[in-house]
Amino acid sequence: MLGKIALEEHYAIEDTLQDSNGYLPPETWDELSGRLLDIEGRRIDEMDENGVQMMILSLNAPAVQAIHDRERANEIAKKSNDMLAEWVQRNPRRFRGFAALPMQDVEMACAELERCVNQLGFVGALVNGFSQIDTEDSAVYYDLPQYEPFWEVMAELNVPFYLHPRNPLPSMAQIYEGHPWLLGPTWAFGQETAVHSLRLMASGLFDKHPNLQIILGHMGEGLPYSMWRVDNRNKWVGDQRAYPAEKLLGHYFQNNFYITTSGNFRTQTLIDAMLEIGSDRILFSADWPFENIDHAANWFDVCSISEDDRQKIGRKNAMRLFNIKL
């Protein structure tokens, strides 16, 4: 399929590059770091070779979210966003941008989001999970009351928020001790992001802002296959909702969330997701440079779905969600 739009595609700046060191075997670092720092060379060649017309670019992880000093987090977010804006300006038919945000400080995050959308033309924000605030051993999630002004700005700007994974802090990861292979994309990324998403659903956020849209990668971080149980466990004892949200969490998942195919190139999984959330809420992505664009494209271009669904997932849904005109 030609003309695909991919939206979990990462880059790094020198200040954040080392945050990606250690996720893959050491012998791959030269290749991975080169991929992360390249924007207008090999990246575009890979896009051309695999029918990807546009990428929506985002900073690597955890980057800004792992900088516990508020001013420094704001500085790095602005620096990376300014660099990304230059690349987008030079390549408007190939790239769009997601804002990196200093969620350590709500006022700073709101100001940077507004600047990125209104002045730099970004199509949304991508945030790498919880933020460390003031101390290294802190993990602050965005369902907390102090983030209500931020969500108001997101809703007013009418742009999506991509909740991207990060690993739990070592002090909060005892279940993985002695099993480091379970960290990262194998398991911990998905578990961490799924729980964060459920917290957002249960908080009442989407009752206050019913048009707010959240994007999850990796075919939904396991949520499509768990939502029925989330809402229906031990049903014989009656309704057990003990959270502020007015509706069952599955309602918000089906109305306020999109998922992407990033790093999860399996037809059975895609079809399950389509049955749960619908093909109108699934978006093609690769997860470059951590996954190969050709692996994503070669699978997606021939997977056993209808051509109408392929066009929607590969291109049309993203054009509608991000108001992209090509």
mmCIF file of C-alpha atoms in Angstrom:
data_model
loop_
_atom_site.group_PDB
_atom_site.id
_atom_site.type_symbol
_atom_site.label_atom_id
_atom_site.label_comp_id
_atom_site.label_asym_id
_atom_site.label_seq_id
_atom_site.Cartn_x
_atom_site.Cartn_y
_atom_site.Cartn_z
ATOM 1 C CA MET A 1 0.000 0.000 0.000
ATOM 2 C CA LEU A 2 1.272 3.428 -0.948
ATOM 3 C CA GLY A 3 0.673 6.605 1.021
ATOM 4 C CA LYS A 4 0.816 5.165 4.541
ATOM 5 C CA ILE A 5 1.041 7.538 7.498
ATOM 6 C CA ALA A 6 3.046 6.336 10.504
ATOM 7 C CA LEU A 7 2.866 8.023 13.890
ATOM 8 C CA GLU A 8 5.009 6.263 16.477
ATOM 9 C CA GLU A 9 8.293 7.103 14.831
ATOM 10 C CA HIS A 10 11.046 8.473 17.024
ATOM 11 C CA TYR A 11 14.110 10.671 16.877
ATOM 12 C CA ALA A 12 16.642 11.807 19.443
ATOM 13 C CA ILE A 13 18.702 14.900 20.033
ATOM 14 C CA GLU A 14 22.160 14.683 21.564
ATOM 15 C CA ASP A 15 20.763 15.589 24.998
ATOM 16 C CA THR A 16 18.379 12.600 25.009
ATOM 17 C CA LEU A 17 20.223 10.059 22.867
ATOM 18 C CA GLN A 18 21.619 8.001 25.746
ATOM 19 C CA ASP A 19 18.118 7.435 27.097
ATOM 20 C CA SER A 20 17.725 4.832 24.353
ATOM 21 C CA ASN A 21 20.996 3.079 25.147
ATOM 22 C CA GLY A 22 20.452 -0.275 26.829
ATOM 23 C CA TYR A 23 17.117 -1.312 25.350
ATOM 24 C CA LEU A 24 18.874 -3.378 22.679
ATOM 25 C CA PRO A 25 22.109 -5.421 22.782
ATOM 26 C CA PRO A 26 25.252 -3.251 23.077
ATOM 27 C CA GLU A 27 26.534 -4.312 19.673
ATOM 28 C CA THR A 28 23.509 -2.648 18.040
ATOM 29 C CA TRP A 29 24.114 0.789 19.559
ATOM 30 C CA ASP A 30 25.990 2.288 16.631
ATOM 31 C CA GLU A 31 23.164 1.303 14.309
ATOM 32 C CA LEU A 32 20.376 2.411 16.668
ATOM 33 C CA SER A 33 21.965 5.738 17.552
ATOM 34 C CA GLY A 34 22.530 6.475 13.878
ATOM 35 C CA ARG A 35 18.881 5.732 13.141
ATOM 36 C CA LEU A 36 17.709 7.986 15.983
ATOM 37 C CA LEU A 37 19.793 10.973 14.946
ATOM 38 C CA ASP A 38 19.002 10.683 11.238
ATOM 39 C CA ILE A 39 15.965 12.636 10.075
ATOM 40 C CA GLU A 40 16.307 13.632 6.435
ATOM 41 C CA GLY A 41 18.564 10.918 5.024
ATOM 42 C CA ARG A 42 18.082 7.217 5.573
ATOM 43 C CA ARG A 43 14.718 7.788 7.272
ATOM 44 C CA ILE A 44 13.191 9.251 4.110
ATOM 45 C CA ASP A 45 14.821 6.536 1.997
ATOM 46 C CA GLU A 46 13.211 3.879 4.226
ATOM 47 C CA MET A 47 9.867 5.636 3.903
ATOM 48 C CA ASP A 48 10.118 5.757 0.110
ATOM 49 C CA GLU A 49 11.073 2.091 -0.121
ATOM 50 C CA ASN A 50 8.094 1.001 1.977
ATOM 51 C CA GLY A 51 5.229 3.186 0.820
ATOM 52 C CA VAL A 52 5.218 5.527 3.839
ATOM 53 C CA GLN A 53 4.254 8.991 2.698
ATOM 54 C CA MET A 54 4.414 10.716 6.076
ATOM 55 C CA MET A 55 5.748 10.224 9.598
ATOM 56 C CA ILE A 56 4.580 12.071 12.684
ATOM 57 C CA LEU A 57 7.814 12.349 14.656
ATOM 58 C CA SER A 58 8.298 12.222 18.429
ATOM 59 C CA LEU A 59 11.190 12.397 20.867
ATOM 60 C CA ASN A 60 12.671 9.154 22.194
ATOM 61 C CA ALA A 61 11.871 7.839 25.684
ATOM 62 C CA PRO A 62 11.852 8.562 28.531
ATOM 63 C CA ALA A 63 13.716 11.803 27.739
ATOM 64 C CA VAL A 64 11.850 14.804 29.186
ATOM 65 C CA GLN A 65 9.760 12.684 31.564
ATOM 66 C CA ALA A 66 12.893 11.418 33.323
ATOM 67 C CA ILE A 67 14.317 14.896 34.045
ATOM 68 C CA HIS A 68 13.148 15.624 37.575
ATOM 69 C CA ASP A 69 14.337 19.245 37.517
ATOM 70 C CA ARG A 70 11.399 21.256 36.174
ATOM 71 C CA GLU A 71 13.377 24.003 34.465
ATOM 72 C CA ARG A 72 15.704 21.533 32.788
ATOM 73 C CA ALA A 73 12.755 19.446 31.593
ATOM 74 C CA ASN A 74 11.208 22.565 30.074
ATOM 75 C CA GLU A 75 14.510 23.514 28.445
ATOM 76 C CA ILE A 76 14.985 20.128 26.772
ATOM 77 C CA ALA A 77 11.349 19.977 25.651
ATOM 78 C CA LYS A 78 11.628 23.383 23.989
ATOM 79 C CA LYS A 79 14.969 22.538 22.407
ATOM 80 C CA SER A 80 13.728 19.281 20.894
ATOM 81 C CA ASN A 81 10.467 20.852 19.729
ATOM 82 C CA ASP A 82 12.300 23.704 18.025
ATOM 83 C CA MET A 83 14.557 21.257 16.197
ATOM 84 C CA LEU A 84 11.600 19.128 15.157
ATOM 85 C CA ALA A 85 9.767 22.196 13.864
ATOM 86 C CA GLU A 86 12.715 22.968 11.571
ATOM 87 C CA TRP A 87 12.666 19.448 10.106
ATOM 88 C CA VAL A 88 8.906 19.619 9.563
ATOM 89 C CA GLN A 89 9.179 23.032 7.935
ATOM 90 C CA ARG A 90 11.764 21.714 5.484
ATOM 91 C CA ASN A 91 9.759 18.566 4.728
ATOM 92 C CA PRO A 92 6.068 19.455 5.113
ATOM 93 C CA ARG A 93 4.861 16.609 2.887
ATOM 94 C CA ARG A 94 6.894 13.987 4.747
ATOM 95 C CA PHE A 95 6.784 14.989 8.422
ATOM 96 C CA ARG A 96 4.523 16.322 11.145
ATOM 97 C CA GLY A 97 5.393 16.751 14.811
ATOM 98 C CA PHE A 98 4.260 15.628 18.251
ATOM 99 C CA ALA A 99 5.219 17.999 21.068
ATOM 100 C CA ALA A 100 7.471 16.838 23.884
ATOM 101 C CA LEU A 101 6.103 18.305 27.109
ATOM 102 C CA PRO A 102 7.531 19.082 30.584
ATOM 103 C CA MET A 103 4.709 17.440 32.522
ATOM 104 C CA GLN A 104 6.717 18.064 35.687
ATOM 105 C CA ASP A 105 5.105 21.510 35.789
ATOM 106 C CA VAL A 106 1.519 21.916 34.603
ATOM 107 C CA GLU A 107 1.850 25.595 33.688
ATOM 108 C CA MET A 108 5.009 24.929 31.668
ATOM 109 C CA ALA A 109 3.390 21.944 29.951
ATOM 110 C CA CYS A 110 0.318 23.975 28.990
ATOM 111 C CA ALA A 111 2.428 26.844 27.673
ATOM 112 C CA GLU A 112 4.633 24.546 25.606
ATOM 113 C CA LEU A 113 1.665 22.631 24.237
ATOM 114 C CA GLU A 114 -0.015 25.854 23.126
ATOM 115 C CA ARG A 115 3.204 27.106 21.554
ATOM 116 C CA CYS A 116 3.786 23.860 19.684
ATOM 117 C CA VAL A 117 0.249 23.650 18.301
ATOM 118 C CA ASN A 118 -0.485 27.308 17.663
ATOM 119 C CA GLN A 119 2.948 28.535 16.580
ATOM 120 C CA LEU A 120 4.877 25.468 15.386
ATOM 121 C CA GLY A 121 1.932 23.676 13.782
ATOM 122 C CA PHE A 122 2.312 20.377 15.670
ATOM 123 C CA VAL A 123 -0.591 17.933 15.480
ATOM 124 C CA GLY A 124 -0.603 16.770 19.099
ATOM 125 C CA ALA A 125 1.646 15.684 21.947
ATOM 126 C CA LEU A 126 3.492 12.498 22.810
ATOM 127 C CA VAL A 127 4.448 11.986 26.452
ATOM 128 C CA ASN A 128 6.573 9.101 27.685
ATOM 129 C CA GLY A 129 4.521 7.839 30.600
ATOM 130 C CA PHE A 130 4.741 9.158 34.144
ATOM 131 C CA SER A 131 7.015 12.057 35.034
ATOM 132 C CA GLN A 132 9.661 12.255 37.730
ATOM 133 C CA ILE A 133 9.154 15.510 39.608
ATOM 134 C CA ASP A 134 11.685 17.215 41.893
ATOM 135 C CA THR A 135 13.268 13.920 42.987
ATOM 136 C CA GLU A 136 14.547 11.005 40.917
ATOM 137 C CA ASP A 137 12.503 8.433 42.831
ATOM 138 C CA SER A 138 9.097 9.850 41.966
ATOM 139 C CA ALA A 139 6.455 8.702 39.498
ATOM 140 C CA VAL A 140 3.546 11.071 38.901
ATOM 141 C CA TYR A 141 0.574 10.039 36.737
ATOM 142 C CA TYR A 142 -1.733 12.303 34.787
ATOM 143 C CA ASP A 143 -5.074 11.330 36.290
ATOM 144 C CA LEU A 144 -4.150 13.323 39.386
ATOM 145 C CA PRO A 145 -6.180 16.492 40.078
ATOM 146 C CA GLN A 146 -3.295 18.881 39.413
ATOM 147 C CA TYR A 147 -3.410 17.944 35.710
ATOM 148 C CA GLU A 148 -6.975 19.122 35.120
ATOM 149 C CA PRO A 149 -5.786 22.486 33.662
ATOM 150 C CA PHE A 150 -3.564 20.592 31.248
ATOM 151 C CA TRP A 151 -6.410 18.409 30.007
ATOM 152 C CA GLU A 152 -8.556 21.507 29.570
ATOM 153 C CA VAL A 153 -5.918 22.924 27.227
ATOM 154 C CA MET A 154 -5.660 19.628 25.332
ATOM 155 C CA ALA A 155 -9.426 19.605 24.859
ATOM 156 C CA GLU A 156 -9.551 23.263 23.780
ATOM 157 C CA LEU A 157 -6.796 22.732 21.215
ATOM 158 C CA ASN A 158 -8.593 19.593 19.973
ATOM 159 C CA VAL A 159 -5.415 17.597 19.346
ATOM 160 C CA PRO A 160 -4.647 14.009 20.452
ATOM 161 C CA PHE A 161 -2.378 12.940 23.297
ATOM 162 C CA TYR A 162 -0.135 9.931 22.629
ATOM 163 C CA LEU A 163 0.638 8.064 25.858
ATOM 164 C CA HIS A 164 3.925 6.320 25.103
ATOM 165 C CA PRO A 165 5.533 3.710 27.396
ATOM 166 C CA ARG A 166 8.471 3.846 29.732
ATOM 167 C CA ASN A 167 9.830 1.336 32.231
ATOM 168 C CA PRO A 168 8.821 1.522 35.891
ATOM 169 C CA LEU A 169 11.419 2.992 38.216
ATOM 170 C CA PRO A 170 13.717 0.400 39.848
ATOM 171 C CA SER A 171 12.133 1.066 43.252
ATOM 172 C CA MET A 172 8.739 0.160 41.758
ATOM 173 C CA ALA A 173 9.806 -2.827 39.682
ATOM 174 C CA GLN A 174 10.389 -5.601 42.204
ATOM 175 C CA ILE A 175 8.385 -8.055 40.120
ATOM 176 C CA TYR A 176 11.046 -7.807 37.406
ATOM 177 C CA GLU A 177 14.053 -8.345 39.683
ATOM 178 C CA GLY A 178 16.235 -11.085 38.229
ATOM 179 C CA HIS A 179 14.224 -11.039 35.006
ATOM 180 C CA PRO A 180 15.481 -8.007 33.061
ATOM 181 C CA TRP A 181 14.294 -9.529 29.776
ATOM 182 C CA LEU A 182 10.728 -8.726 30.892
ATOM 183 C CA LEU A 183 11.436 -4.999 30.968
ATOM 184 C CA GLY A 184 10.903 -2.717 27.999
ATOM 185 C CA PRO A 185 8.808 -3.805 25.032
ATOM 186 C CA THR A 186 8.663 -7.462 26.089
ATOM 187 C CA TRP A 187 6.216 -6.767 28.906
ATOM 188 C CA ALA A 188 6.855 -3.836 31.275
ATOM 189 C CA PHE A 189 6.127 -1.138 28.703
ATOM 190 C CA GLY A 190 2.672 -2.503 28.037
ATOM 191 C CA GLN A 191 1.768 -3.173 31.652
ATOM 192 C CA GLU A 192 2.875 0.284 32.789
ATOM 193 C CA THR A 193 0.983 2.080 30.015
ATOM 194 C CA ALA A 194 -2.163 -0.026 30.342
ATOM 195 C CA VAL A 195 -2.518 0.766 34.043
ATOM 196 C CA HIS A 196 -1.900 4.469 33.386
ATOM 197 C CA SER A 197 -4.618 4.382 30.709
ATOM 198 C CA LEU A 198 -7.103 2.657 33.018
ATOM 199 C CA ARG A 199 -6.439 5.319 35.641
ATOM 200 C CA LEU A 200 -7.284 8.010 33.092
ATOM 201 C CA MET A 201 -10.500 6.205 32.115
ATOM 202 C CA ALA A 202 -11.611 5.742 35.720
ATOM 203 C CA SER A 203 -10.800 9.297 36.816
ATOM 204 C CA GLY A 204 -13.787 10.934 35.139
ATOM 205 C CA LEU A 205 -11.518 12.763 32.706
ATOM 206 C CA PHE A 206 -13.580 11.806 29.669
ATOM 207 C CA ASP A 207 -16.859 12.785 31.325
ATOM 208 C CA LYS A 208 -15.465 16.307 31.645
ATOM 209 C CA HIS A 209 -13.866 16.238 28.184
ATOM 210 C CA PRO A 210 -15.841 13.764 26.045
ATOM 211 C CA ASN A 211 -14.027 14.700 22.830
ATOM 212 C CA LEU A 212 -10.512 14.214 24.238
ATOM 213 C CA GLN A 213 -8.584 11.522 22.339
ATOM 214 C CA ILE A 214 -5.709 9.380 23.653
ATOM 215 C CA ILE A 215 -3.483 7.237 21.424
ATOM 216 C CA LEU A 216 -1.802 4.016 22.574
ATOM 217 C CA GLY A 217 0.816 2.108 20.616
ATOM 218 C CA HIS A 218 1.626 -1.569 20.222
ATOM 219 C CA MET A 219 -1.941 -2.586 19.350
ATOM 220 C CA GLY A 220 -3.321 -1.055 22.536
ATOM 221 C CA GLU A 221 -0.817 -2.284 25.146
ATOM 222 C CA GLY A 222 -2.942 -5.409 25.744
ATOM 223 C CA LEU A 223 -6.113 -3.495 26.625
ATOM 224 C CA PRO A 224 -8.358 -4.620 23.728
ATOM 225 C CA TYR A 225 -8.241 -8.162 25.042
ATOM 226 C CA SER A 226 -8.865 -7.215 28.702
ATOM 227 C CA MET A 227 -11.603 -4.589 28.648
ATOM 228 C CA TRP A 228 -14.500 -7.016 28.994
ATOM 229 C CA ARG A 229 -12.946 -8.507 32.121
ATOM 230 C CA VAL A 230 -12.130 -5.050 33.495
ATOM 231 C CA ASP A 231 -15.835 -4.197 33.404
ATOM 232 C CA ASN A 232 -17.397 -7.591 34.081
ATOM 233 C CA ARG A 233 -15.329 -9.437 36.690
ATOM 234 C CA ASN A 234 -17.375 -11.147 39.421
ATOM 235 C CA LYS A 235 -20.545 -9.834 37.834
ATOM 236 C CA TRP A 236 -22.771 -11.977 40.052
ATOM 237 C CA VAL A 237 -22.144 -9.634 42.994
ATOM 238 C CA GLY A 238 -23.498 -6.634 41.068
ATOM 239 C CA ASP A 239 -21.953 -3.368 39.916
ATOM 240 C CA GLN A 240 -18.598 -2.917 41.652
ATOM 241 C CA ARG A 241 -17.616 0.428 40.219
ATOM 242 C CA ALA A 242 -15.760 2.379 42.895
ATOM 243 C CA TYR A 243 -14.258 5.055 40.671
ATOM 244 C CA PRO A 244 -15.420 8.563 39.733
ATOM 245 C CA ALA A 245 -16.101 7.865 36.036
ATOM 246 C CA GLU A 246 -19.788 7.757 35.108
ATOM 247 C CA LYS A 247 -19.611 4.905 32.595
ATOM 248 C CA LEU A 248 -17.951 1.526 32.275
ATOM 249 C CA LEU A 249 -14.317 1.817 31.270
ATOM 250 C CA GLY A 250 -14.919 -0.029 28.016
ATOM 251 C CA HIS A 251 -17.062 2.889 26.887
ATOM 252 C CA TYR A 252 -14.137 5.281 27.159
ATOM 253 C CA PHE A 253 -11.803 2.839 25.469
ATOM 254 C CA GLN A 254 -14.112 2.637 22.470
ATOM 255 C CA ASN A 255 -14.831 6.372 22.291
ATOM 256 C CA ASN A 256 -11.741 8.178 23.561
ATOM 257 C CA PHE A 257 -8.836 5.952 22.511
ATOM 258 C CA TYR A 258 -7.036 5.123 19.292
ATOM 259 C CA ILE A 259 -4.435 2.390 18.992
ATOM 260 C CA THR A 260 -1.566 1.887 16.564
ATOM 261 C CA THR A 261 0.142 -1.138 15.066
ATOM 262 C CA SER A 262 3.584 0.002 16.241
ATOM 263 C CA GLY A 263 5.891 -2.899 17.046
ATOM 264 C CA ASN A 264 3.081 -5.462 16.910
ATOM 265 C CA PHE A 265 2.894 -6.863 13.401
ATOM 266 C CA ARG A 266 0.521 -9.801 13.802
ATOM 267 C CA THR A 267 -2.686 -10.264 11.853
ATOM 268 C CA GLN A 268 -4.538 -12.214 14.535
ATOM 269 C CA THR A 269 -3.872 -9.417 17.009
ATOM 270 C CA LEU A 270 -5.003 -6.766 14.539
ATOM 271 C CA ILE A 271 -8.261 -8.584 13.831
ATOM 272 C CA ASP A 272 -8.951 -8.966 17.556
ATOM 273 C CA ALA A 273 -8.368 -5.230 17.991
ATOM 274 C CA MET A 274 -10.675 -4.446 15.083
ATOM 275 C CA LEU A 275 -13.435 -6.500 16.690
ATOM 276 C CA GLU A 276 -12.995 -4.682 20.006
ATOM 277 C CA ILE A 277 -12.377 -1.060 19.042
ATOM 278 C CA GLY A 278 -13.229 -0.924 15.321
ATOM 279 C CA SER A 279 -11.087 -0.253 12.270
ATOM 280 C CA ASP A 280 -11.900 3.472 12.465
ATOM 281 C CA ARG A 281 -9.763 3.699 15.621
ATOM 282 C CA ILE A 282 -6.632 1.859 14.508
ATOM 283 C CA LEU A 283 -3.632 3.587 12.920
ATOM 284 C CA PHE A 284 -0.622 2.203 11.086
ATOM 285 C CA SER A 285 2.775 2.698 12.736
ATOM 286 C CA ALA A 286 6.160 1.006 12.725
ATOM 287 C CA ASP A 287 8.057 2.212 15.850
ATOM 288 C CA TRP A 288 11.155 3.229 13.892
ATOM 289 C CA PRO A 289 14.007 3.076 14.707
ATOM 290 C CA PHE A 290 13.439 0.378 17.340
ATOM 291 C CA GLU A 291 11.520 -1.704 14.794
ATOM 292 C CA ASN A 292 12.080 -1.870 11.050
ATOM 293 C CA ILE A 293 9.808 0.020 8.686
ATOM 294 C CA ASP A 294 9.990 -2.810 6.154
ATOM 295 C CA HIS A 295 8.852 -5.350 8.761
ATOM 296 C CA ALA A 296 5.808 -3.203 9.507
ATOM 297 C CA ALA A 297 5.015 -2.386 5.883
ATOM 298 C CA ASN A 298 5.593 -5.864 4.442
ATOM 299 C CA TRP A 299 3.195 -7.323 7.003
ATOM 300 C CA PHE A 300 0.541 -4.622 6.798
ATOM 301 C CA ASP A 301 0.427 -4.399 3.019
ATOM 302 C CA VAL A 302 -0.697 -8.029 2.658
ATOM 303 C CA CYS A 303 -2.366 -8.893 5.977
ATOM 304 C CA SER A 304 -5.787 -10.476 5.604
ATOM 305 C CA ILE A 305 -8.095 -7.506 6.122
ATOM 306 C CA SER A 306 -10.334 -5.766 3.605
ATOM 307 C CA GLU A 307 -8.834 -3.140 1.328
ATOM 308 C CA ASP A 308 -11.233 -0.596 2.765
ATOM 309 C CA ASP A 309 -9.927 -1.289 6.270
ATOM 310 C CA ARG A 310 -6.333 -1.246 4.995
ATOM 311 C CA GLN A 311 -6.841 2.242 3.560
ATOM 312 C CA LYS A 312 -8.469 3.480 6.754
ATOM 313 C CA ILE A 313 -5.847 2.058 9.088
ATOM 314 C CA GLY A 314 -2.950 2.852 6.792
ATOM 315 C CA ARG A 315 -3.875 6.408 5.931
ATOM 316 C CA LYS A 316 -7.414 7.765 6.157
ATOM 317 C CA ASN A 317 -7.896 7.548 9.928
ATOM 318 C CA ALA A 318 -4.719 9.539 10.531
ATOM 319 C CA MET A 319 -5.705 12.165 7.983
ATOM 320 C CA ARG A 320 -9.034 12.632 9.775
ATOM 321 C CA LEU A 321 -7.659 12.560 13.326
ATOM 322 C CA PHE A 322 -4.816 14.985 12.657
ATOM 323 C CA ASN A 323 -6.578 17.071 9.994
ATOM 324 C CA ILE A 324 -3.850 16.237 7.462
ATOM 325 C CA LYS A 325 -4.484 17.174 3.857
ATOM 326 C CA LEU A 326 -2.188 15.573 1.294
#
